[in-house]
XYZ file of C-alpha atoms in Angstrom:
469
model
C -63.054 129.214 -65.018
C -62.451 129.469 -61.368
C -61.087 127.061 -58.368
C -61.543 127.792 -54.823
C -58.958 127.671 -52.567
C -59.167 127.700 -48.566
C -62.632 126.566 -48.475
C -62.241 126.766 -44.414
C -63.489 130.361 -43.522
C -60.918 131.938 -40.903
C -63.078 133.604 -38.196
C -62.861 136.530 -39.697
C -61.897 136.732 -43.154
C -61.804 138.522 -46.768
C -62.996 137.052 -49.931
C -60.582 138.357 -52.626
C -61.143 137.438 -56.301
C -58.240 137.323 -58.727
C -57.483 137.909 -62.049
C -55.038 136.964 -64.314
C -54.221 138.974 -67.504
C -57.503 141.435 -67.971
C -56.778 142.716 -71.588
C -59.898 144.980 -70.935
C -62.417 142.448 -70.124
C -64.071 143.911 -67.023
C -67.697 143.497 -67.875
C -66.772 139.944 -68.231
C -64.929 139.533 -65.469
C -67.372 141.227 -63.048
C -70.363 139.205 -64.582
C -68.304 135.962 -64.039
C -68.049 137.177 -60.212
C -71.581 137.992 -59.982
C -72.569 134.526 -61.116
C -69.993 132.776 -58.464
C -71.256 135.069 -55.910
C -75.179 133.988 -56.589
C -74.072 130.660 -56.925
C -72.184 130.180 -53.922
C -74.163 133.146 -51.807
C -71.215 134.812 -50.623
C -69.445 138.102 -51.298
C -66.086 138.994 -52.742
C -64.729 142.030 -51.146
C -62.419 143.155 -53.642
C -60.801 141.927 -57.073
C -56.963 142.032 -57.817
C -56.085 141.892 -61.341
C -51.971 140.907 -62.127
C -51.533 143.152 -65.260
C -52.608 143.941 -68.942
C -55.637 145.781 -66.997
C -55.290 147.886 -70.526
C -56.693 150.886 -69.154
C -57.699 152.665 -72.381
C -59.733 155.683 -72.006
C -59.910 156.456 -75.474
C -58.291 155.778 -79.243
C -55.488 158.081 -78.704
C -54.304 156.113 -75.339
C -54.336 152.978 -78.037
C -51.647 154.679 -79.698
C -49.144 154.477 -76.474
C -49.643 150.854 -76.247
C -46.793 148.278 -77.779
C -49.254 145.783 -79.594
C -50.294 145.369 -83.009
C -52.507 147.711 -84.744
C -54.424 144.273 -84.803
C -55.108 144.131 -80.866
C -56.041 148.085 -80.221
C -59.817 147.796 -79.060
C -61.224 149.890 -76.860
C -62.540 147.265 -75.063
C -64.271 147.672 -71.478
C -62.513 150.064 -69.647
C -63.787 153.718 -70.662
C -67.146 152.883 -69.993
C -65.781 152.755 -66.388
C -63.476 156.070 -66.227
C -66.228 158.101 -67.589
C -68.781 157.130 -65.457
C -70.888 155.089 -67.860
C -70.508 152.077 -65.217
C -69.027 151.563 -62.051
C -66.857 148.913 -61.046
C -69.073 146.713 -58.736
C -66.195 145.817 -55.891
C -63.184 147.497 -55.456
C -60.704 146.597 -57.962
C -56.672 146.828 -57.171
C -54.382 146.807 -60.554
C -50.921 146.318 -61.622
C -49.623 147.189 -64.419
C -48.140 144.446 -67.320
C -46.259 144.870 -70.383
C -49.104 145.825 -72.962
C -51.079 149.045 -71.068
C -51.967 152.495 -72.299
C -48.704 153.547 -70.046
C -49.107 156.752 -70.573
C -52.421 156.984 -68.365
C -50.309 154.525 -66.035
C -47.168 156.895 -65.988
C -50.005 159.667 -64.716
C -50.080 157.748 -61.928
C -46.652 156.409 -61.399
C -47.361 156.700 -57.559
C -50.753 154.606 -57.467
C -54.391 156.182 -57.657
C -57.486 155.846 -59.141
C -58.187 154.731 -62.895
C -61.576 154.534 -62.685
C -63.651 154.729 -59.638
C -63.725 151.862 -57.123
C -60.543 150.964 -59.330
C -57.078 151.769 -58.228
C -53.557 151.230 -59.586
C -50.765 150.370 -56.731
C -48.143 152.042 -59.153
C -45.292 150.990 -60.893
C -44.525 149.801 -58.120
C -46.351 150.205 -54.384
C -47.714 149.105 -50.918
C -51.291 149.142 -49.336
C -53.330 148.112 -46.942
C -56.757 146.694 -47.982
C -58.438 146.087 -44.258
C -55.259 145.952 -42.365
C -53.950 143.495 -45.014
C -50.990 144.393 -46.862
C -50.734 144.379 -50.712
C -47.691 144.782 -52.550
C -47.169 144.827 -55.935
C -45.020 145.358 -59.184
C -46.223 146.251 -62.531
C -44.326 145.651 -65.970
C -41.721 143.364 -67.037
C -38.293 142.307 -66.782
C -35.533 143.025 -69.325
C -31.667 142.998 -68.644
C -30.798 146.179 -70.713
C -33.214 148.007 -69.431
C -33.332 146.884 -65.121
C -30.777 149.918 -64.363
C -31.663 152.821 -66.527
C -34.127 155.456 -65.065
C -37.363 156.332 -66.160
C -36.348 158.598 -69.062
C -39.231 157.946 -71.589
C -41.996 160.951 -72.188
C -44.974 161.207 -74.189
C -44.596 160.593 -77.189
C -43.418 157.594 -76.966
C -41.087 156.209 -79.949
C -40.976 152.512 -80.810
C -38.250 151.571 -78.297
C -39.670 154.214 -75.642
C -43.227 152.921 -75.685
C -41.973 148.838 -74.562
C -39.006 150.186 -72.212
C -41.725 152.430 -70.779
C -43.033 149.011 -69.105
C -39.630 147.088 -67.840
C -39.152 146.923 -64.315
C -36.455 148.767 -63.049
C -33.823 148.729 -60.151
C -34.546 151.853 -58.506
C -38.405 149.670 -57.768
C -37.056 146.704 -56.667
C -34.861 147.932 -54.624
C -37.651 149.916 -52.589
C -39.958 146.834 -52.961
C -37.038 144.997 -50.876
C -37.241 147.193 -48.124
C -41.029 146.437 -47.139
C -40.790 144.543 -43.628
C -43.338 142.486 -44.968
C -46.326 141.563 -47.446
C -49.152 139.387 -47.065
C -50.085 139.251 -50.471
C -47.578 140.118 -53.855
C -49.154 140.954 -57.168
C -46.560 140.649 -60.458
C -47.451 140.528 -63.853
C -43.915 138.495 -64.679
C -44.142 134.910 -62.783
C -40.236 135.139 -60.159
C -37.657 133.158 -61.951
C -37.558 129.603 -61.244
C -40.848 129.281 -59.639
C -41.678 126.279 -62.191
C -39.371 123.939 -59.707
C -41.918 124.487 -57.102
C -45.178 123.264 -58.458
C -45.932 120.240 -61.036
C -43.805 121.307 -64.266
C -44.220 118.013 -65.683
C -47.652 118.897 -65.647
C -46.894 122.989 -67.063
C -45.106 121.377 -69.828
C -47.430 119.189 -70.934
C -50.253 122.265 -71.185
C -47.270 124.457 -72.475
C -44.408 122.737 -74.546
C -43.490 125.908 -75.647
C -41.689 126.614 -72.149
C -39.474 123.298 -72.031
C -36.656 125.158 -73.906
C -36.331 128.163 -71.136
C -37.086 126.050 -68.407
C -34.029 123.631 -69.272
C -31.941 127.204 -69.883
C -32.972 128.402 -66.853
C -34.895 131.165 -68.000
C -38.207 131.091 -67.572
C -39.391 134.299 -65.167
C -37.969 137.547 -63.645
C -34.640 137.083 -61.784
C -35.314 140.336 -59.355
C -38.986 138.850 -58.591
C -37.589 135.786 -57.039
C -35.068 137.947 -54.928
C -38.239 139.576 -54.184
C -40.220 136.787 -52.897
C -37.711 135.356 -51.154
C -36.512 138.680 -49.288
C -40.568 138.959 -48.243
C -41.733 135.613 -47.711
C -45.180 136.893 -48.818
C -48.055 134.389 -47.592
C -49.749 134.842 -51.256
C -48.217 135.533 -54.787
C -50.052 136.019 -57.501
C -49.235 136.638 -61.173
C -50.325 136.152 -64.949
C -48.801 137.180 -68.099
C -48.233 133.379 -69.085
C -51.465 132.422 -69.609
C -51.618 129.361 -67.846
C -53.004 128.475 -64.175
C -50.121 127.293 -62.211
C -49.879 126.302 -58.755
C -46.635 126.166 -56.180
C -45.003 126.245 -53.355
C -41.573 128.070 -51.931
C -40.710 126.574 -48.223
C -38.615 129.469 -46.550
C -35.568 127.726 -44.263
C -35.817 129.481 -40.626
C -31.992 128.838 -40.813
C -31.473 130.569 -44.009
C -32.899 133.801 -43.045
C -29.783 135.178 -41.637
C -27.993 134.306 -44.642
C -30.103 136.122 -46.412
C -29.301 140.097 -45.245
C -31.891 142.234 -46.549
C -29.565 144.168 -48.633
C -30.589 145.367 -51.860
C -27.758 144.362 -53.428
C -28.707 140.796 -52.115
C -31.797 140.476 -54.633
C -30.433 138.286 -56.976
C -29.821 141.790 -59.447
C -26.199 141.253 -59.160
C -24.312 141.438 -62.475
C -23.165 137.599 -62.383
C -27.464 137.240 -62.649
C -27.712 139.891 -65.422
C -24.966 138.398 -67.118
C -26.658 137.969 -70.445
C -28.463 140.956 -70.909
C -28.322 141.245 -74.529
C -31.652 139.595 -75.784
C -31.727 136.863 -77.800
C -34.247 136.123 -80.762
C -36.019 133.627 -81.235
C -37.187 131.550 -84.614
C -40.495 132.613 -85.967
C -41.670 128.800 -85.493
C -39.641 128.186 -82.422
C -41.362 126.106 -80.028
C -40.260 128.162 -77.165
C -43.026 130.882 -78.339
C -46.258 131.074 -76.549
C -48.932 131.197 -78.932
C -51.334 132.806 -76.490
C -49.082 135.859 -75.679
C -49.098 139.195 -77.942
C -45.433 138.485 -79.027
C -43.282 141.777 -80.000
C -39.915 140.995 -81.362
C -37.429 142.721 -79.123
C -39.072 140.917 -75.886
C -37.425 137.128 -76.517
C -34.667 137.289 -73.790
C -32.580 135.079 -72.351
C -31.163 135.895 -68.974
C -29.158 132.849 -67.135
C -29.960 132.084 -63.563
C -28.965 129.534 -61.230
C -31.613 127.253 -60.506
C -32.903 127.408 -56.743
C -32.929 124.551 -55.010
C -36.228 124.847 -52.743
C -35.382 125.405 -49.056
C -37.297 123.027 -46.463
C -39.268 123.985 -43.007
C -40.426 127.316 -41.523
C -42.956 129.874 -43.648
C -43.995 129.227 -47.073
C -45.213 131.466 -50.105
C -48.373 129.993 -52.005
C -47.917 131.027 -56.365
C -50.838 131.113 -57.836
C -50.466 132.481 -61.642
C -53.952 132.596 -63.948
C -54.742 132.836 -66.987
C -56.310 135.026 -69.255
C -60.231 135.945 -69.329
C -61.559 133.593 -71.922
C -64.437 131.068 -71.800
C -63.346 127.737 -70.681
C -59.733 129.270 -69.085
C -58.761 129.240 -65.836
C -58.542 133.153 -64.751
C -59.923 133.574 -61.772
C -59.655 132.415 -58.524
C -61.274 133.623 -55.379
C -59.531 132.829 -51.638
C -60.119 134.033 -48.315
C -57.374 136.333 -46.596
C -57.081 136.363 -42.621
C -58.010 139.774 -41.661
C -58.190 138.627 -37.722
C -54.753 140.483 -37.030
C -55.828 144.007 -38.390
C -57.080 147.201 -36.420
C -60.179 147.586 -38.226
C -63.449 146.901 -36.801
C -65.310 144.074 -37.197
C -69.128 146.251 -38.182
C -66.970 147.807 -40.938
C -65.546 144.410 -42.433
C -68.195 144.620 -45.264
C -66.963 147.575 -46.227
C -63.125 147.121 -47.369
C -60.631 149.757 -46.507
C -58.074 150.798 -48.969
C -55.310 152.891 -47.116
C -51.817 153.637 -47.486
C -49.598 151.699 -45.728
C -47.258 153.722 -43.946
C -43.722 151.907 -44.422
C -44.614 151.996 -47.809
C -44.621 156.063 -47.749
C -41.660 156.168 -46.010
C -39.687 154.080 -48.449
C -40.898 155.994 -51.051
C -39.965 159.827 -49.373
C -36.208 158.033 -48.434
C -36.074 157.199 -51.932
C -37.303 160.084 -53.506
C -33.999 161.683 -54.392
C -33.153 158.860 -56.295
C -35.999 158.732 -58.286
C -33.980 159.418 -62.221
C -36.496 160.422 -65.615
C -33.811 160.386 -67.249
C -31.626 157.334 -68.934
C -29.042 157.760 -66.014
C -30.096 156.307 -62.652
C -27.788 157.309 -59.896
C -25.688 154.990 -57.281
C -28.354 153.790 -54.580
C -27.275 154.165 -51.004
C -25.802 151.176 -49.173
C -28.326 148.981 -47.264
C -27.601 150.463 -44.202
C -28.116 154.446 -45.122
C -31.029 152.960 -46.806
C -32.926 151.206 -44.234
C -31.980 154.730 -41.627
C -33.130 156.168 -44.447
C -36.580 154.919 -44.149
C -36.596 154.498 -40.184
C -35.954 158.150 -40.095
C -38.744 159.090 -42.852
C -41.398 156.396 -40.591
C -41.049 158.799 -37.996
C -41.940 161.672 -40.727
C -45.186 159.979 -41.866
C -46.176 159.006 -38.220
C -45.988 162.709 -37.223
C -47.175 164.207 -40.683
C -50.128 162.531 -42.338
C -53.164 162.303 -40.667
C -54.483 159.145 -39.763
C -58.109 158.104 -38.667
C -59.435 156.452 -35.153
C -57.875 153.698 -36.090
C -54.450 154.954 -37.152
C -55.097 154.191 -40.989
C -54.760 156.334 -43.606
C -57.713 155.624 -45.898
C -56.607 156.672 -49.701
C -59.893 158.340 -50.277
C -58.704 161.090 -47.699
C -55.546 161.805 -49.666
C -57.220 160.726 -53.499
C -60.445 161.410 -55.037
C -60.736 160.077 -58.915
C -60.746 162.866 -61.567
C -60.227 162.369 -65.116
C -57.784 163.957 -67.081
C -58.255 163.281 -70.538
C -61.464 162.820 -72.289
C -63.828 159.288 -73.169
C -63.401 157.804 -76.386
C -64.988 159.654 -79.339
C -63.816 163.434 -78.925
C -60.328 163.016 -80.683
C -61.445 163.899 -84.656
C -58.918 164.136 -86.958
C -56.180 163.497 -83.877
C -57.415 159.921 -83.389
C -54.622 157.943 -84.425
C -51.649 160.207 -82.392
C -50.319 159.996 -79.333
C -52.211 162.092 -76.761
C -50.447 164.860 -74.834
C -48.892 164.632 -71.444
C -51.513 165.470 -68.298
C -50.835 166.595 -65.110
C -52.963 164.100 -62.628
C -54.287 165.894 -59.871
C -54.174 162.658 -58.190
C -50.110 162.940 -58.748
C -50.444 165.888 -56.856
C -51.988 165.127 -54.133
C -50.140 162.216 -53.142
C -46.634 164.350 -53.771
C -47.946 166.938 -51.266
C -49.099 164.712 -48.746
C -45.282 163.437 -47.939
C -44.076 166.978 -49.060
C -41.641 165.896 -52.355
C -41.802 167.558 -55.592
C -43.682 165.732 -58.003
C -41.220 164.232 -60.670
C -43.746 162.896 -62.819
C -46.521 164.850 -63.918
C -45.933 168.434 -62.845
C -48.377 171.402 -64.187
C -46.980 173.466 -67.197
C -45.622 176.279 -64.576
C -42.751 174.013 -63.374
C -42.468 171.770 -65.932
C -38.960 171.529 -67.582
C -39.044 171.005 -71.339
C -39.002 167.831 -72.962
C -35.909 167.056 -74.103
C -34.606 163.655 -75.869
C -32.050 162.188 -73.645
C -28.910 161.233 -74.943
C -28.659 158.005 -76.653
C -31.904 157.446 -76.768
């Protein structure tokens, strides 16, 4: 099913389809497209999808993905990575809490899944003609917001759903973006429920009156994150529900609120109750639609926001998942009239890297932990000179086209790393090993930092089990 928003074309203009939770429907989420583009003779540049893409490539990926034995199906997306089909419009993922995450950790940084189909990352920046598209993959859960990124191939039972929780070290590099037109998250921001109709939410979902009266519904860092950006467009799933709102931004509030890291509602008083809570088998509070695994029932308090009036606003827009008769996709038209790329080449969408985005991720490099500890970040200011300093790195170090963007394809070509679906014999039902992405590579030598997350056998350091895990 499928609304359409902003049915007055801006001058000049995108047409960007998006998708709720995929759960490895692509052929049926491309055919739905196709029919709304023959129907309504337009063209949809490009197709976001907000997590539980489920990029599979084969049975043993199936194995690195926290849901029951039940739900592992191969589904759509293999036909795509080996070249079987391609992706008819360029397709930007995030990541959600049941993936193949090992194929995601490959590409920790962002690159291509399939062809014509790229992942921003666990967490990431881009510019898709001019436009900027930020984005955070996974979930949020208290115990596991400050640890690094210790878990490796294979994954144990706690490894394989921590694998998929946001963490600090992201949000805080999220936070230091200038600016995003457009926010994917898999998670809706905490709170966001006060903004739209939640008498109407709760009558399609009952389920969620018990965490909405505790306050709990959502990720706390999200909201922090949407109000620190003030993104014209959020989008998100993992709910499955469509669910509209609204956040007005006070022009007098915005010096209150510093851009400090700190300052993104990840404080301790907001993490207070980290330890999850379970919930009753029959509890009410349990969505029925959702792939429920027990440790992921969490309670985490949070003041309630009380929304701001005046000055720039952030349109939510969370969908469902793709299912006949559910609302999962939506397609809207973005303002491209502000960017630097040519008008003759707007029918051809440009995915490059968006250069702040680089630079927050070289200042923030050293930082970067796979292993349970995470080290102290650096105050907001070192950060931000931090990144002001690496800017001018990037501006005088990766090459840029006429136009001064720096196109991904330069930088990224798509190569597969582990084989399609029926080579794995007798190994089917075990965890695949761990594969350097070229991809990885590539983007690590283009802003000249070791590459923490794939590297070749040569200067790999052996997998160890980190304490207390």
């Amino acid at each position: 099913m499928r609304r359409h928003l902003n049915r007055v074309l801006p001058p000049s203009s995108m047409k960007i389809a998006v998708e709720g939770c995929c759960h490895g429907e692509l052929d049926a989420i491309y055919k739905h497209i196709a029919q709304l583009e023959s129907r309504n003779k337009y063209k949809v540049d490009a197709l976001l999808v907000c997590g539980d893409f489920q990029a599979v490539r084969n049975w043993r990926d199936l194995q690195c993905m926290a849901v029951p034995n039940k739900f592992k199906e191969l589904h759509d997306f293999h036909k795509y990575y080996t070249g079987k089909k391609t992706a008819p419009i360029l397709t930007l993922v995030i990541g959600g809490n049941h993936e193949a995450s090992n194929y995601l950790w490959e590409l920790y940084h962002g690159g291509w899944l399939a062809p014509n189909i790229y992942f921003l990352g666990h967490a990431g920046c881009v510019r898709l003609n001019g436009v900027r598209i930020a984005g955070a993959s996974g979930i949020f859960k208290g115990p596991d917001f400050r640890l690094g990124h210790y878990e490796k191939v294979p994954y144990d039972a706690g490894s394989m759903r921590s694998i998929y929780h946001i963490r600090e070290y992201n949000v805080r590099r999220l936070s230091l973006l200038s600016s995003s037109q457009i926010f994917l998250s898999h998670d809706w921001p905490s709170s966001i429920e006060h903004y739209g109709d939640l008498d109407g939410l709760l009558r399609r979902k009952t389920f969620f009156k018990e965490d909405v009266k505790k306050g709990t519904l959502g990720s706390p860092p999200l909201m922090g994150l949407l109000m620190n950006l003030k993104p014209e467009w959020w989008f998100a799933a993992h709910l499955h529900t469509r669910f509209e709102a609204m956040v007005l931004h006070d022009e007098q509030s915005d010096n209150a609120q510093a851009k400090n890291p700190d300052e993104i509602q990840i404080d301790n008083d907001v993490l207070a109750a980290d330890q999850p809570m379970k919930s009753d088998v029959g509890s009410p509070s349990r969505n029925p639609d959702e792939i429920t695994l027990d440790d992921e029932e969490e309670t985490v308090v949070v003041p309630l926001i009380t929304p701001p009036s005046t000055a720039s606003k952030t349109k939510f827009l969370a969908l469902d998942k793709c299912l006949p008769r559910r609302d999962f996709l939506e397609v809207i038209d973005i303002d491209t009239t502000n960017t630097n790329i040519a008008k003759a080449e707007a029918h051809v969408p440009l995915l490059s890297f968006d250069p702040e985005w680089l630079a927050i991720t070289r200042a923030f490099h050293p930082w970067l932990s796979t292993t349970r500890h995470q080290p102290s970040f650096p105050e907001e200011i070192e950060a931000r000179a931090l990144v002001a300093s690496e800017l001018e790195w990037v501006e005088k170090n990766v090459e840029k086209d006429t136009n001064g963007a720096i196109p991904v394809m330069e930088h990224q070509s798509f190569a597969m790393t582990a084989p399609g679906p029926g080579s794995e014999g007798a190994d089917k039902s075990k965890q695949p090993p761990w594969y350097t992405n070229p991809q990885t590579e590539a983007f690590c030598r283009m802003l000249d930092i070791p590459n923490k997350i794939n590297p070749p056998p040569t200067t790999r350091e052996p997998t160890k089990t980190p304490a207390g895990s």
